[in-house]
Amino acid sequence: MGVAFLAIAGVLIANRFGVDGLEPWIIPSIVFALGLALVWSPLDRVTLDDARRPKLSGLFERDAWARFLLGLAMSIGVLWWFAMWDFTEDPVQRAVAVPLVVLGAVVLILAPWWLRLIRQVGVERQERVREFERAEIAAHLHDSVLQTLTLIRAKANDADAVTRLARAQERDLRAYLYQDRRTEEESVVTALALAVNAVEDAQGIVVDVVSVGDAPTDERLWAAVKAAREATSNAARHGIGPVSVYAELTAHTYQIFVRDSGPGFNPAEVPSDRLGIKQSIIGRVERQGGAASVQSAPGERTEVSISVPREVQQ
Amino acid sequence: MSDTGQQTTDATARVTVVIVDDHDVIRVGVRESLEKDIEVVGEARDVESAIDAVLDAKPQVVILDVHLPGGTGGGALDVLAEILTGPGSPRVLALSVSDSAEDVVATVRAGARGYVTKSISGPDLSDAVRRVASGDAVFSPRLAGFVLDAFGAAGGEVAAKDEDLDKLTAREQEVMRLIARGYTYREVGAKLFISIKTVETHVGKVLHKLQLSNRNELAHWAAQRRIV
């Protein structure tokens, strides 16, 4: 600032004593530049703190107002002088040039303020959005996690219930945090996950689901998902956890493998009046032109393979 | 909890590990679930203390949480950049609570040799640590599924040559599929009539591809996590 005032003093002195050989517009230009610097100078302080979060309230402390007004006065003075200046005899040229130059000068003076204002509005909007999101998250956590924790505390003596509650809440929270939420109809991955989750909740076991590929759930895929649900439910009832479910969707087929961790059984010895495997798994996918089979033996893991062909949609 | 320790301790020497996780409960849980032949030589809870602990204790394996406070905000990536400095560096097993493998791919590409979720059982975690210590890769079913997805296996893309980094060979796909179905390496070998060693070789090659491939899908995930 000191330098600027010295310069102003220099200009004033030069003006008073008159300097020969200078173009007449040089000194007004310098004065205008200084005026600009003065008008802009309060903005420096704001950007110094943090360019992204200007403090407009802190703008006009101490001498900032004075500098701003002085700069404004200098600029306007120069423009006034320019409007009076006979730089050409042609009145048309003057009539065009003067408004243009004055307009340009005004834009120059106000541009940084204008930009700052726009940025400030942007920052404020961002903050509002963030605030809104935070409120949303808080509301969600309150309705889900906190409620579940209360339930868990109430049922602390019932280990099964606690496990089930914790698992269901974990899944809910994961879905909220990590997944874009697609419906069962839009996504066979979601359909399978929900079907398996239902079994998890009903039977209180842990099932790992891995899916590769995705598509809208058509009739055949639904059949496969329902068969997989039945197979998972069987694994939960007769086998031990953890149960793995792997689904792979290619252009031609949809395959699901459901595998438990033992203890296995002899498929040939299943009484023929037990309809679970035959009807709900094999029959269901065969009606859709698919196939299902059960590999198991006593002491081994049991794996149910389900496969349906896809109608290729173009 | 770790009664099976004696049976699984074979000729291999003790394995030293450093556990890095910002949650005390998880660190304690991991330490207690490790079997007896695995010795915890250090623990850390953020990026800076992790780097110090690893450089100080020189463990064979670092069990590293993907999300860590401190450093430049890159979590496990910051730690990996400091501790994987060449031959003799410890091997890293990434530990994540997240279900999405995308979350972990950046860590694997930055040099981790495996990824397990925090719900893993004690014996399985111990197995994974030993496997990583001996230089092998550890693929959970979820990571295997992710690899199949990312390398376009479901779309029928098959590498013609072994050297093709952007696709999996037919054999590698078979191995990945079985791992995704929940098969252990031993079971994969039995099913495909190959030795465990061969299974490990295939998995190692897939890890190599996962780390070096320039496939768009992988590059995209890497870019999202701000690594190249």
Coordinates of C-alpha atoms in Angstrom, one line a residue:
Chain A
M1 CA 0.0 0.0 0.0
G2 CA 2.8 2.4 0.9
V3 CA 4.3 2.0 -2.5
A4 CA 0.9 2.9 -4.1
F5 CA 0.6 6.1 -2.0
L6 CA 4.1 7.1 -2.9
A7 CA 3.3 6.5 -6.5
I8 CA 0.2 8.6 -6.2
A9 CA 2.2 11.4 -4.6
G10 CA 4.7 11.2 -7.4
V11 CA 2.0 11.5 -10.0
L12 CA 0.4 14.4 -8.2
I13 CA 3.8 16.2 -8.0
A14 CA 4.5 15.4 -11.7
N15 CA 1.1 16.8 -12.5
R16 CA 1.7 20.0 -10.5
F17 CA 5.0 20.8 -12.1
G18 CA 4.0 19.6 -15.5
V19 CA 6.1 17.1 -17.4
D20 CA 6.9 17.9 -21.0
G21 CA 7.1 15.4 -23.8
L22 CA 4.6 13.0 -22.3
E23 CA 1.6 11.8 -24.1
P24 CA -1.4 13.4 -22.4
W25 CA -3.1 10.0 -21.7
I26 CA -0.2 8.5 -19.8
I27 CA -0.7 10.1 -16.4
P28 CA -4.5 9.4 -16.3
S29 CA -3.8 5.8 -17.3
I30 CA -1.4 5.4 -14.3
V31 CA -3.9 7.1 -12.0
F32 CA -6.6 4.7 -13.3
A33 CA -4.4 1.7 -12.8
L34 CA -3.7 2.8 -9.2
G35 CA -7.4 3.4 -8.7
L36 CA -8.1 -0.2 -9.9
A37 CA -5.5 -1.5 -7.6
L38 CA -7.1 0.3 -4.7
V39 CA -10.6 -0.9 -5.6
W40 CA -9.4 -4.5 -5.8
S41 CA -7.1 -4.4 -2.8
P42 CA -9.7 -5.3 -0.1
L43 CA -10.2 -8.6 -2.0
D44 CA -6.6 -9.7 -1.4
R45 CA -7.1 -10.1 2.2
V46 CA -10.1 -12.4 1.7
T47 CA -8.3 -14.7 -0.7
L48 CA -5.3 -14.9 1.5
D49 CA -7.2 -16.9 4.1
D50 CA -8.7 -19.5 1.9
A51 CA -9.5 -19.0 -1.7
R52 CA -12.5 -21.4 -1.5
R53 CA -14.2 -19.8 1.4
P54 CA -14.0 -16.1 1.3
K55 CA -15.2 -14.1 4.3
L56 CA -17.2 -11.2 2.8
S57 CA -17.9 -9.9 6.3
G58 CA -14.2 -9.4 6.9
L59 CA -13.9 -7.4 3.7
F60 CA -14.4 -3.9 5.0
E61 CA -12.4 -3.7 8.1
R62 CA -10.3 -0.7 9.1
D63 CA -9.0 1.2 6.1
A64 CA -10.5 -1.1 3.4
W65 CA -13.5 1.1 2.9
A66 CA -11.3 4.2 2.6
R67 CA -9.1 2.5 0.0
F68 CA -12.1 1.3 -1.9
L69 CA -13.7 4.7 -2.0
L70 CA -10.4 6.5 -2.9
G71 CA -9.8 4.0 -5.7
L72 CA -13.3 4.5 -7.0
A73 CA -13.0 8.2 -6.8
M74 CA -9.7 8.1 -8.7
S75 CA -11.1 5.8 -11.4
I76 CA -14.2 7.9 -11.8
G77 CA -12.1 11.1 -12.0
V78 CA -10.0 9.6 -14.7
L79 CA -13.1 8.6 -16.7
W80 CA -14.5 12.1 -16.2
W81 CA -11.3 13.5 -17.6
F82 CA -11.5 11.1 -20.5
A83 CA -15.0 12.1 -21.3
M84 CA -14.0 15.8 -21.5
W85 CA -10.8 15.1 -23.4
D86 CA -10.7 16.4 -27.0
F87 CA -8.6 13.6 -28.5
T88 CA -10.3 13.9 -31.9
E89 CA -12.3 16.4 -33.9
D90 CA -14.8 13.9 -35.1
P91 CA -17.9 13.9 -32.9
V92 CA -19.0 10.5 -34.2
Q93 CA -15.7 8.9 -33.2
R94 CA -16.1 10.5 -29.7
A95 CA -19.7 9.4 -29.4
V96 CA -18.6 5.8 -30.1
A97 CA -15.3 5.7 -28.2
V98 CA -16.3 7.4 -25.0
P99 CA -19.2 5.1 -24.0
L100 CA -17.1 2.0 -25.0
V101 CA -14.1 3.0 -22.9
V102 CA -16.3 4.0 -19.9
L103 CA -18.2 0.7 -20.1
G104 CA -14.9 -1.3 -20.3
A105 CA -13.5 0.6 -17.3
V106 CA -16.6 0.0 -15.2
V107 CA -16.4 -3.7 -16.1
L108 CA -12.8 -3.8 -15.1
I109 CA -13.6 -2.2 -11.8
L110 CA -16.4 -4.5 -10.9
A111 CA -15.3 -7.8 -12.5
P112 CA -13.4 -9.2 -9.5
W113 CA -16.2 -8.3 -7.2
W114 CA -18.7 -9.9 -9.5
L115 CA -16.6 -13.1 -9.7
R116 CA -16.2 -13.2 -6.0
L117 CA -19.9 -12.9 -5.5
I118 CA -20.6 -15.8 -7.9
R119 CA -18.1 -17.9 -6.1
Q120 CA -19.5 -17.0 -2.7
V121 CA -23.0 -18.1 -3.9
G122 CA -21.5 -21.4 -5.1
V123 CA -19.8 -22.0 -1.8
E124 CA -23.0 -21.3 0.1
R125 CA -25.0 -23.6 -2.1
Q126 CA -22.5 -26.4 -1.6
E127 CA -22.6 -25.9 2.1
R128 CA -26.4 -26.1 2.1
V129 CA -26.3 -29.3 0.0
R130 CA -23.7 -30.8 2.4
E131 CA -25.8 -29.8 5.4
F132 CA -28.9 -31.4 3.8
E133 CA -27.0 -34.6 3.1
R134 CA -25.7 -34.7 6.7
A135 CA -29.3 -34.4 8.0
E136 CA -30.4 -37.2 5.6
I137 CA -27.6 -39.5 6.8
A138 CA -28.3 -38.7 10.5
A139 CA -32.0 -39.5 10.0
H140 CA -31.2 -42.8 8.3
L141 CA -28.8 -43.8 10.9
H142 CA -31.3 -43.0 13.6
D143 CA -34.1 -44.9 12.0
S144 CA -31.9 -48.0 11.3
V145 CA -28.7 -48.4 13.3
L146 CA -29.8 -46.8 16.5
Q147 CA -33.1 -48.6 16.6
T148 CA -31.3 -51.9 16.0
L149 CA -28.8 -51.2 18.7
T150 CA -31.7 -50.6 21.1
L151 CA -33.3 -53.9 20.1
I152 CA -30.0 -55.7 20.5
R153 CA -29.6 -54.3 24.0
A154 CA -33.1 -55.4 24.9
K155 CA -32.4 -58.9 23.6
A156 CA -28.9 -59.3 24.9
N157 CA -29.6 -62.7 26.3
D158 CA -30.8 -64.2 23.0
A159 CA -27.7 -64.9 21.0
D160 CA -29.6 -66.0 17.9
A161 CA -31.7 -62.9 17.8
V162 CA -28.7 -60.7 18.3
T163 CA -26.8 -62.4 15.5
R164 CA -29.8 -62.1 13.2
L165 CA -30.4 -58.5 14.0
A166 CA -26.8 -57.5 13.6
R167 CA -26.6 -59.3 10.3
A168 CA -29.7 -57.7 9.0
Q169 CA -28.6 -54.3 10.1
E170 CA -25.2 -54.8 8.6
R171 CA -26.7 -55.7 5.2
D172 CA -29.0 -52.7 5.4
L173 CA -26.2 -50.4 6.1
R174 CA -24.0 -51.9 3.4
A175 CA -26.8 -51.5 0.9
Y176 CA -27.1 -47.9 2.0
L177 CA -23.4 -47.1 1.8
Y178 CA -22.1 -49.0 -1.1
Q179 CA -24.8 -49.9 -3.6
D180 CA -26.8 -48.0 -6.1
R181 CA -30.2 -49.3 -5.4
R182 CA -31.7 -51.1 -8.3
T183 CA -35.0 -53.1 -8.0
E184 CA -35.4 -56.8 -8.4
E185 CA -36.9 -56.4 -11.8
E186 CA -34.1 -54.2 -13.1
S187 CA -31.3 -56.4 -11.8
V188 CA -31.0 -60.1 -11.3
V189 CA -28.0 -59.4 -9.0
T190 CA -30.4 -57.6 -6.6
A191 CA -33.1 -60.2 -7.0
L192 CA -30.6 -63.0 -6.0
A193 CA -29.2 -61.0 -3.2
L194 CA -32.7 -60.3 -1.7
A195 CA -33.7 -63.9 -2.1
V196 CA -30.6 -65.1 -0.3
N197 CA -31.0 -62.4 2.4
A198 CA -34.5 -63.7 3.1
V199 CA -33.1 -67.2 3.7
E200 CA -30.3 -65.7 5.9
D201 CA -32.9 -63.9 8.0
A202 CA -35.2 -66.9 8.2
Q203 CA -32.5 -69.5 9.1
G204 CA -30.0 -67.3 10.9
I205 CA -27.0 -68.4 8.8
V206 CA -24.3 -66.6 6.9
V207 CA -24.3 -66.7 3.1
D208 CA -21.7 -65.2 0.8
V209 CA -23.1 -64.1 -2.5
V210 CA -20.9 -63.3 -5.4
S211 CA -22.4 -62.3 -8.7
V212 CA -20.8 -61.7 -12.1
G213 CA -22.8 -60.0 -14.8
D214 CA -26.2 -58.4 -14.5
A215 CA -29.4 -57.9 -16.5
P216 CA -33.1 -57.3 -16.0
T217 CA -34.8 -60.2 -14.3
D218 CA -36.9 -62.0 -16.9
E219 CA -39.0 -65.1 -16.3
R220 CA -36.2 -67.6 -16.7
L221 CA -33.9 -65.7 -14.5
W222 CA -36.6 -65.5 -11.9
A223 CA -37.0 -69.3 -12.0
A224 CA -33.3 -69.7 -11.4
V225 CA -33.3 -67.2 -8.5
K226 CA -36.2 -69.0 -6.9
A227 CA -34.5 -72.4 -7.3
A228 CA -31.3 -70.9 -5.8
R229 CA -33.4 -69.6 -2.9
E230 CA -34.7 -73.1 -2.3
A231 CA -31.2 -74.6 -2.6
T232 CA -29.8 -72.0 -0.1
S233 CA -32.6 -72.8 2.3
N234 CA -31.8 -76.5 2.0
A235 CA -28.2 -75.8 2.7
A236 CA -29.1 -73.8 5.7
R237 CA -31.4 -76.5 7.1
H238 CA -29.2 -79.6 6.4
G239 CA -25.7 -78.3 6.0
I240 CA -23.4 -76.2 8.0
G241 CA -22.3 -72.6 7.2
P242 CA -20.9 -70.6 5.7
V243 CA -22.8 -71.1 2.4
S244 CA -21.4 -69.8 -0.8
V245 CA -23.6 -68.6 -3.6
Y246 CA -21.9 -67.8 -7.0
A247 CA -23.9 -66.6 -9.9
E248 CA -22.6 -65.9 -13.4
L249 CA -24.6 -64.4 -16.2
T250 CA -23.3 -64.6 -19.7
A251 CA -24.9 -63.8 -23.0
H252 CA -26.2 -67.4 -23.3
T253 CA -26.8 -68.8 -19.8
Y254 CA -27.3 -68.0 -16.2
Q255 CA -25.6 -70.3 -13.8
I256 CA -25.9 -70.4 -10.0
F257 CA -23.9 -72.6 -7.7
V258 CA -24.9 -73.0 -4.1
R259 CA -22.4 -74.7 -1.9
D260 CA -22.4 -75.5 1.8
S261 CA -19.6 -76.6 4.1
G262 CA -20.8 -80.2 4.7
P263 CA -21.7 -82.6 6.1
G264 CA -23.1 -83.9 2.8
F265 CA -25.5 -86.7 2.0
N266 CA -26.1 -89.4 -0.6
P267 CA -28.5 -87.9 -3.2
A268 CA -29.6 -91.4 -4.3
E269 CA -30.9 -92.1 -0.8
V270 CA -33.3 -89.2 -0.6
P271 CA -36.8 -90.6 -0.2
S272 CA -38.8 -90.1 -3.4
D273 CA -41.6 -88.4 -1.4
R274 CA -39.3 -85.5 -0.5
L275 CA -40.2 -82.9 -3.1
G276 CA -37.8 -80.1 -2.1
I277 CA -35.0 -80.8 -4.6
K278 CA -37.2 -82.5 -7.3
Q279 CA -40.0 -79.9 -7.5
S280 CA -38.6 -76.6 -6.2
I281 CA -35.2 -76.8 -7.7
I282 CA -34.9 -79.2 -10.6
G283 CA -38.6 -79.1 -11.8
R284 CA -38.6 -75.3 -11.7
V285 CA -35.6 -74.7 -13.9
E286 CA -36.4 -77.6 -16.3
R287 CA -39.7 -76.0 -17.1
Q288 CA -37.6 -73.0 -18.3
G289 CA -35.4 -75.3 -20.5
G290 CA -32.7 -75.3 -17.9
A291 CA -31.0 -78.0 -15.8
A292 CA -30.1 -78.4 -12.1
S293 CA -28.1 -81.1 -10.4
V294 CA -26.9 -81.9 -6.8
Q295 CA -23.5 -83.2 -6.1
S296 CA -22.9 -84.5 -2.7
A297 CA -21.6 -87.5 -0.8
P298 CA -21.6 -88.2 3.0
G299 CA -18.7 -86.3 4.6
E300 CA -18.3 -83.9 1.6
R301 CA -19.7 -80.5 0.8
T302 CA -22.9 -80.3 -1.1
E303 CA -23.1 -78.2 -4.2
V304 CA -26.3 -77.5 -6.2
S305 CA -25.7 -76.3 -9.8
I306 CA -28.5 -74.4 -11.5
S307 CA -28.4 -73.3 -15.1
V308 CA -31.0 -71.7 -17.3
P309 CA -30.6 -70.6 -21.0
R310 CA -31.1 -67.0 -21.8
E311 CA -33.4 -65.6 -24.4
V312 CA -31.0 -63.4 -26.2
Q313 CA -32.4 -59.9 -26.3
Q314 CA -31.1 -57.5 -28.9
Chain B
M1 CA -10.4 -70.4 19.4
S2 CA -7.1 -71.4 17.9
D3 CA -7.0 -75.0 19.0
T4 CA -6.2 -76.1 15.5
G5 CA -2.9 -74.4 15.7
Q6 CA -0.8 -77.5 16.3
Q7 CA -2.3 -79.4 13.3
T8 CA -1.7 -76.6 10.8
T9 CA 1.8 -75.8 12.0
D10 CA 3.9 -77.7 9.5
A11 CA 7.5 -77.5 8.6
T12 CA 7.3 -73.8 7.8
A13 CA 8.8 -71.4 10.3
R14 CA 6.9 -68.9 12.4
V15 CA 5.4 -66.0 10.5
T16 CA 5.7 -62.5 11.8
V17 CA 3.0 -60.0 11.2
V18 CA 2.1 -56.4 11.9
I19 CA -1.6 -55.6 12.2
V20 CA -2.7 -52.2 10.9
D21 CA -6.3 -51.1 11.6
D22 CA -7.7 -47.9 13.1
H23 CA -10.3 -49.8 15.1
D24 CA -9.0 -51.2 18.4
V25 CA -11.7 -53.9 18.5
I26 CA -10.7 -55.2 15.1
R27 CA -7.0 -55.3 15.9
V28 CA -7.7 -57.2 19.1
G29 CA -10.0 -59.6 17.2
V30 CA -7.5 -60.2 14.4
R31 CA -4.7 -60.8 16.9
E32 CA -6.7 -63.3 18.9
S33 CA -8.0 -65.2 15.9
L34 CA -4.5 -65.8 14.5
E35 CA -3.2 -69.3 15.2
K36 CA -0.1 -69.9 17.3
D37 CA 2.5 -70.1 14.6
I38 CA 1.8 -66.6 13.6
E39 CA 3.5 -64.0 15.8
V40 CA 2.2 -60.4 16.0
V41 CA 5.3 -58.2 16.2
G42 CA 3.6 -54.8 15.9
E43 CA 0.4 -52.9 15.7
A44 CA -0.5 -49.6 14.2
R45 CA -3.6 -47.4 13.9
D46 CA -2.9 -44.9 11.2
V47 CA -0.7 -44.3 8.2
E48 CA 2.3 -42.8 10.0
S49 CA 2.4 -45.3 12.9
A50 CA 2.0 -48.1 10.3
I51 CA 5.0 -47.0 8.3
D52 CA 7.0 -46.7 11.5
A53 CA 5.9 -50.1 12.9
V54 CA 6.6 -51.9 9.6
L55 CA 10.0 -50.4 9.1
D56 CA 10.8 -51.0 12.7
A57 CA 9.6 -54.6 13.2
K58 CA 10.3 -55.8 9.6
P59 CA 7.5 -58.3 9.6
Q60 CA 7.0 -60.9 6.9
V61 CA 3.4 -60.0 6.5
V62 CA 1.4 -56.8 7.0
I63 CA -2.3 -57.2 7.6
L64 CA -3.5 -53.8 6.3
D65 CA -6.9 -52.2 6.6
V66 CA -7.9 -50.4 3.4
H67 CA -9.3 -47.3 5.1
L68 CA -6.8 -45.6 7.4
P69 CA -6.6 -42.1 8.8
G70 CA -3.6 -39.9 8.4
G71 CA -1.0 -39.6 5.6
T72 CA -2.2 -37.8 2.5
G73 CA -5.6 -39.3 2.8
G74 CA -4.9 -42.3 0.6
G75 CA -5.2 -44.8 3.5
A76 CA -3.5 -48.1 2.7
L77 CA -2.1 -46.7 -0.5
D78 CA 0.0 -44.2 1.4
V79 CA 1.4 -47.1 3.5
L80 CA 2.1 -49.3 0.6
A81 CA 4.0 -46.5 -1.2
E82 CA 6.4 -46.3 1.8
I83 CA 6.9 -49.9 2.8
L84 CA 7.1 -51.6 -0.6
T85 CA 10.5 -50.4 -1.5
G86 CA 12.0 -53.4 -3.3
P87 CA 13.3 -56.8 -2.5
G88 CA 13.0 -57.7 1.2
S89 CA 9.8 -55.6 1.6
P90 CA 7.1 -57.3 3.7
R91 CA 4.1 -58.8 1.9
V92 CA 0.8 -57.2 2.4
L93 CA -2.6 -58.8 3.0
A94 CA -5.4 -56.2 2.6
L95 CA -8.2 -56.4 5.1
S96 CA -11.5 -54.6 4.3
V97 CA -14.9 -54.4 5.8
S98 CA -16.3 -53.3 2.4
D99 CA -18.2 -55.6 0.3
S100 CA -17.3 -54.0 -3.0
A101 CA -14.1 -55.3 -4.5
E102 CA -13.7 -52.0 -6.3
D103 CA -12.8 -50.6 -3.0
V104 CA -9.9 -53.0 -2.8
V105 CA -8.6 -53.2 -6.3
A106 CA -6.6 -50.0 -5.9
T107 CA -4.9 -51.6 -2.9
V108 CA -4.1 -54.8 -4.8
R109 CA -2.8 -52.8 -7.8
A110 CA -0.6 -50.9 -5.4
G111 CA 1.1 -54.1 -4.3
A112 CA -1.1 -56.0 -1.8
R113 CA -1.0 -59.8 -2.5
G114 CA -4.4 -60.6 -1.3
Y115 CA -7.7 -59.4 0.1
V116 CA -9.9 -60.8 2.8
T117 CA -12.9 -59.3 4.4
K118 CA -13.1 -58.8 8.2
S119 CA -15.8 -61.5 8.5
I120 CA -13.2 -64.1 7.7
S121 CA -12.8 -66.9 10.3
G122 CA -9.6 -67.3 12.3
P123 CA -8.2 -70.5 10.6
D124 CA -9.0 -69.0 7.2
L125 CA -7.2 -65.8 8.1
S126 CA -4.2 -67.7 9.4
D127 CA -4.1 -69.7 6.2
A128 CA -4.2 -66.5 4.2
V129 CA -1.4 -65.0 6.2
R130 CA 0.8 -68.1 5.7
R131 CA 0.0 -68.2 2.0
V132 CA 0.9 -64.5 1.6
A133 CA 4.1 -65.1 3.6
S134 CA 5.2 -67.8 1.3
G135 CA 4.7 -65.5 -1.7
D136 CA 1.4 -66.8 -2.9
A137 CA -1.7 -64.7 -3.6
V138 CA -4.9 -64.9 -1.6
F139 CA -8.2 -64.5 -3.5
S140 CA -11.5 -64.5 -1.6
P141 CA -14.6 -65.6 -3.5
R142 CA -15.6 -62.0 -3.9
L143 CA -12.3 -60.9 -5.3
A144 CA -12.4 -63.8 -7.7
G145 CA -15.9 -62.8 -8.8
F146 CA -14.7 -59.3 -9.3
V147 CA -11.7 -60.4 -11.4
L148 CA -14.0 -62.5 -13.6
D149 CA -16.2 -59.5 -14.1
A150 CA -13.5 -57.0 -14.7
F151 CA -11.6 -59.2 -17.2
G152 CA -14.8 -59.8 -19.2
A153 CA -14.8 -63.5 -18.5
A154 CA -18.6 -63.6 -18.5
G155 CA -18.6 -62.0 -21.9
G156 CA -16.5 -64.8 -23.3
E157 CA -13.2 -63.0 -23.5
V158 CA -10.4 -65.5 -23.4
A159 CA -6.7 -64.8 -23.7
A160 CA -5.0 -66.6 -26.6
K161 CA -1.6 -66.3 -25.0
D162 CA -0.3 -66.4 -21.4
E163 CA 1.3 -63.0 -21.8
D164 CA -2.0 -61.2 -22.6
L165 CA -2.4 -59.0 -19.5
D166 CA -5.8 -57.8 -20.4
K167 CA -7.6 -61.2 -20.5
L168 CA -7.6 -64.4 -18.5
T169 CA -6.7 -67.7 -20.0
A170 CA -9.3 -70.4 -20.0
R171 CA -7.5 -72.2 -17.2
E172 CA -7.3 -69.1 -15.1
Q173 CA -11.0 -68.5 -15.6
E174 CA -11.8 -72.0 -14.4
V175 CA -9.7 -71.5 -11.3
M176 CA -11.3 -68.2 -10.6
R177 CA -14.8 -69.6 -11.1
L178 CA -14.2 -72.4 -8.6
I179 CA -12.7 -69.9 -6.0
A180 CA -15.7 -67.7 -6.5
R181 CA -17.9 -70.8 -5.9
G182 CA -16.2 -71.2 -2.5
Y183 CA -13.7 -73.9 -3.3
T184 CA -10.4 -73.9 -1.4
Y185 CA -7.2 -74.2 -3.4
R186 CA -7.0 -77.9 -2.5
E187 CA -10.5 -78.5 -3.7
V188 CA -9.9 -76.5 -6.9
G189 CA -6.9 -78.7 -7.6
A190 CA -8.9 -81.9 -7.0
K191 CA -11.7 -80.7 -9.2
L192 CA -9.4 -79.7 -12.1
F193 CA -7.0 -82.6 -11.6
I194 CA -4.0 -80.3 -11.0
S195 CA -1.7 -79.9 -8.0
I196 CA -2.2 -77.2 -5.4
K197 CA 1.1 -75.8 -6.6
T198 CA -0.4 -75.3 -10.1
V199 CA -3.5 -73.7 -8.6
E200 CA -1.2 -71.3 -6.8
T201 CA 0.7 -70.5 -10.0
H202 CA -2.6 -69.7 -11.8
V203 CA -3.8 -67.5 -9.0
G204 CA -0.4 -65.8 -8.9
K205 CA -0.6 -65.0 -12.6
V206 CA -4.1 -63.6 -12.2
L207 CA -2.8 -61.4 -9.4
H208 CA 0.0 -60.2 -11.7
K209 CA -2.6 -59.4 -14.4
L210 CA -4.8 -57.6 -11.9
Q211 CA -1.8 -55.5 -10.8
L212 CA -0.4 -54.7 -14.3
S213 CA -3.3 -54.8 -16.7
N214 CA -4.4 -51.7 -18.5
R215 CA -8.0 -52.9 -19.1
N216 CA -10.4 -50.0 -19.0
E217 CA -12.4 -51.3 -16.2
L218 CA -9.4 -51.6 -13.9
A219 CA -7.9 -48.3 -15.0
H220 CA -11.2 -46.7 -14.3
W221 CA -11.4 -47.9 -10.8
A222 CA -7.8 -47.0 -10.2
A223 CA -8.4 -43.5 -11.5
Q224 CA -11.3 -43.1 -9.1
R225 CA -9.0 -43.9 -6.2
R226 CA -6.4 -41.5 -7.6
I227 CA -3.7 -44.0 -8.5
V228 CA -2.4 -44.6 -12.0

